[in-house]
Amino acid sequence: MLVHKIYIIGSYITNRLFRVKQDGSYSELKEIHAGVPQGSVLGPLLYVLYTCDIPQPREATIATFADDTAILSVGDNAEAATKKLQNALEDINTWTKIWKIKLNKNKSVHIDFTNKKNKPVQLVMSNCIIPYANTAKYLGMNLDAKLRWKEHIKKKGEEIKIRTREMNWLIGRKSKLPIHNKILLYNQIIKPIWMYGIQLWGCAKKSNRCVIQRKQNNILRCMVDAPWYVRNSIIHKDLGIPEVDEEIKKIAKRHDKRLQDHPNLEARSILQSYGFERRLKRTKTFELFE
């Protein structure tokens, strides 16, 4: 029985072909020499099994989600933290060579999360210098060096602008579509753009949160073709769409309750920050609905 299973998995990952589609035209078929079929049910399990023995450094933390990997280290200064990162990178680089895994150096960045103005310390991976950046994107979240979420909100604002322009013929002032259909389109297509990760970026200061609120105000005014003298709060109330801060409070409360009952001890420990001295002046999730 085991032999049959091996043959099944072998047939699943060998002799696979792919091609690229662009504007109705297809490229030639090419053979896939590495990896598993994208979008398959078995693919994630095979990837996890293949990478389950990734080195776990003592002075750094590895956070992985599928093939997205972040390596974190803490030190009294940038030099100490970077040295720990370098040691972890060397171990992981040796491991990838053994298992023939290719690291994407072009998507790798080095960022220091600190309020100090430190001179960047060089970080090397596979004889290539990892570029230093003030922002890093991980799992759809744009993290800036001071964790103010300004860059993330800016990116989300740009995405909303592009998507709204594409849908203007459906939800714009000249659209004849019924209001309830416009609301449905907004809630299903545009709103999820800024709702993603709201448990984190919702802690940003008010001036940053207002960027998203202004985007929503403009979209809702266009949807109902509201004249200039109608208040934004009235439009939100009539359409039954909460303002951004209201959404943040609701999601923050739900997130807090979920952490209290979470089976993972590390997740529950996030709530154990009451009474601790705060080094950075950042709003915590549980403070958003108090």
Coordinates of N, CA and C in Angstrom, one line a residue, residues 160 164 171 173 186 190 194 206 209-228 230-237 239 241-246:
I160 N -7.4 51.7 -3.2 CA -8.8 52.1 -3.2 C -9.0 53.1 -4.4
T164 N -11.6 52.2 -7.3 CA -12.8 53.1 -7.4 C -12.9 53.6 -8.9
I171 N -20.6 52.5 -9.8 CA -20.9 53.1 -8.5 C -20.8 54.6 -8.5
R173 N -21.4 58.7 -9.9 CA -22.6 59.6 -9.8 C -23.5 59.4 -11.0
Y186 N -19.6 48.0 -3.1 CA -18.6 48.7 -2.2 C -18.2 47.7 -1.1
I190 N -14.5 47.0 -2.6 CA -13.7 48.1 -2.2 C -13.3 48.0 -0.7
W194 N -9.3 48.0 2.6 CA -8.8 48.6 3.8 C -9.1 47.9 5.1
K206 N -4.9 59.1 14.6 CA -6.1 59.6 13.9 C -5.8 60.2 12.6
R209 N -5.6 57.4 10.2 CA -6.9 56.7 10.0 C -7.8 57.6 9.1
C210 N -7.7 58.9 9.2 CA -8.5 59.8 8.5 C -8.3 59.7 7.0
V211 N -7.2 59.2 6.5 CA -6.9 59.0 5.1 C -7.9 58.0 4.5
I212 N -8.1 56.9 5.2 CA -9.1 55.9 4.8 C -10.5 56.5 4.9
Q213 N -10.8 57.2 6.0 CA -12.1 57.8 6.1 C -12.5 58.7 5.0
R214 N -11.5 59.5 4.6 CA -11.8 60.5 3.5 C -12.1 59.7 2.2
K215 N -11.4 58.6 2.0 CA -11.6 57.8 0.8 C -13.0 57.3 0.8
Q216 N -13.5 56.8 2.0 CA -14.8 56.3 2.1 C -15.9 57.4 1.9
N217 N -15.6 58.5 2.5 CA -16.5 59.7 2.3 C -16.7 60.0 0.9
N218 N -15.7 60.1 0.1 CA -15.8 60.5 -1.3 C -16.5 59.4 -2.1
I219 N -16.3 58.1 -1.8 CA -16.9 57.1 -2.5 C -18.4 57.1 -2.3
L220 N -18.8 57.2 -1.0 CA -20.2 57.2 -0.6 C -21.0 58.4 -1.2
R221 N -20.3 59.6 -1.2 CA -20.9 60.8 -1.8 C -21.2 60.6 -3.3
C222 N -20.2 60.0 -4.0 CA -20.4 59.7 -5.4 C -21.5 58.7 -5.6
M223 N -21.6 57.7 -4.8 CA -22.6 56.6 -4.9 C -24.0 57.2 -4.9
V224 N -24.3 58.2 -4.0 CA -25.6 58.7 -3.9 C -25.8 60.1 -4.6
D225 N -24.7 60.5 -5.2 CA -24.7 61.8 -5.9 C -25.1 62.9 -4.9
A226 N -24.5 63.0 -3.7 CA -24.9 63.9 -2.6 C -24.4 65.3 -2.9
P227 N -25.2 66.3 -2.7 CA -24.8 67.7 -2.8 C -23.8 68.1 -1.7
W228 N -23.1 69.2 -1.9 CA -22.0 69.6 -1.0 C -22.5 69.8 0.4
V230 N -24.7 68.3 2.3 CA -25.1 67.1 3.1 C -23.9 66.5 3.8
R231 N -24.0 66.4 5.1 CA -22.9 65.9 6.0 C -22.6 64.5 5.7
N232 N -21.3 64.2 5.9 CA -20.8 62.8 5.7 C -21.5 61.8 6.7
S233 N -21.7 62.3 7.9 CA -22.3 61.4 8.9 C -23.7 61.0 8.6
I234 N -24.4 62.0 7.9 CA -25.8 61.7 7.5 C -25.8 60.6 6.4
I235 N -24.9 60.7 5.5 CA -24.8 59.7 4.4 C -24.5 58.4 4.9
H236 N -23.5 58.3 5.9 CA -23.2 57.0 6.5 C -24.4 56.4 7.2
K237 N -25.1 57.2 7.9 CA -26.3 56.7 8.7 C -27.4 56.3 7.7
L239 N -27.1 55.2 4.7 CA -26.7 54.0 3.9 C -26.4 52.8 4.8
I241 N -23.8 52.3 6.6 CA -22.3 52.0 6.5 C -21.6 52.6 7.7
P242 N -21.0 51.9 8.6 CA -20.2 52.5 9.7 C -19.0 53.3 9.2
E243 N -18.7 54.3 10.0 CA -17.4 55.0 9.7 C -16.2 54.1 10.1
V244 N -15.1 54.5 9.6 CA -13.9 53.7 9.8 C -13.6 53.5 11.3
D245 N -13.6 54.5 12.1 CA -13.3 54.3 13.5 C -14.3 53.3 14.2
E246 N -15.6 53.4 13.8 CA -16.5 52.4 14.3 C -16.2 51.0 13.9

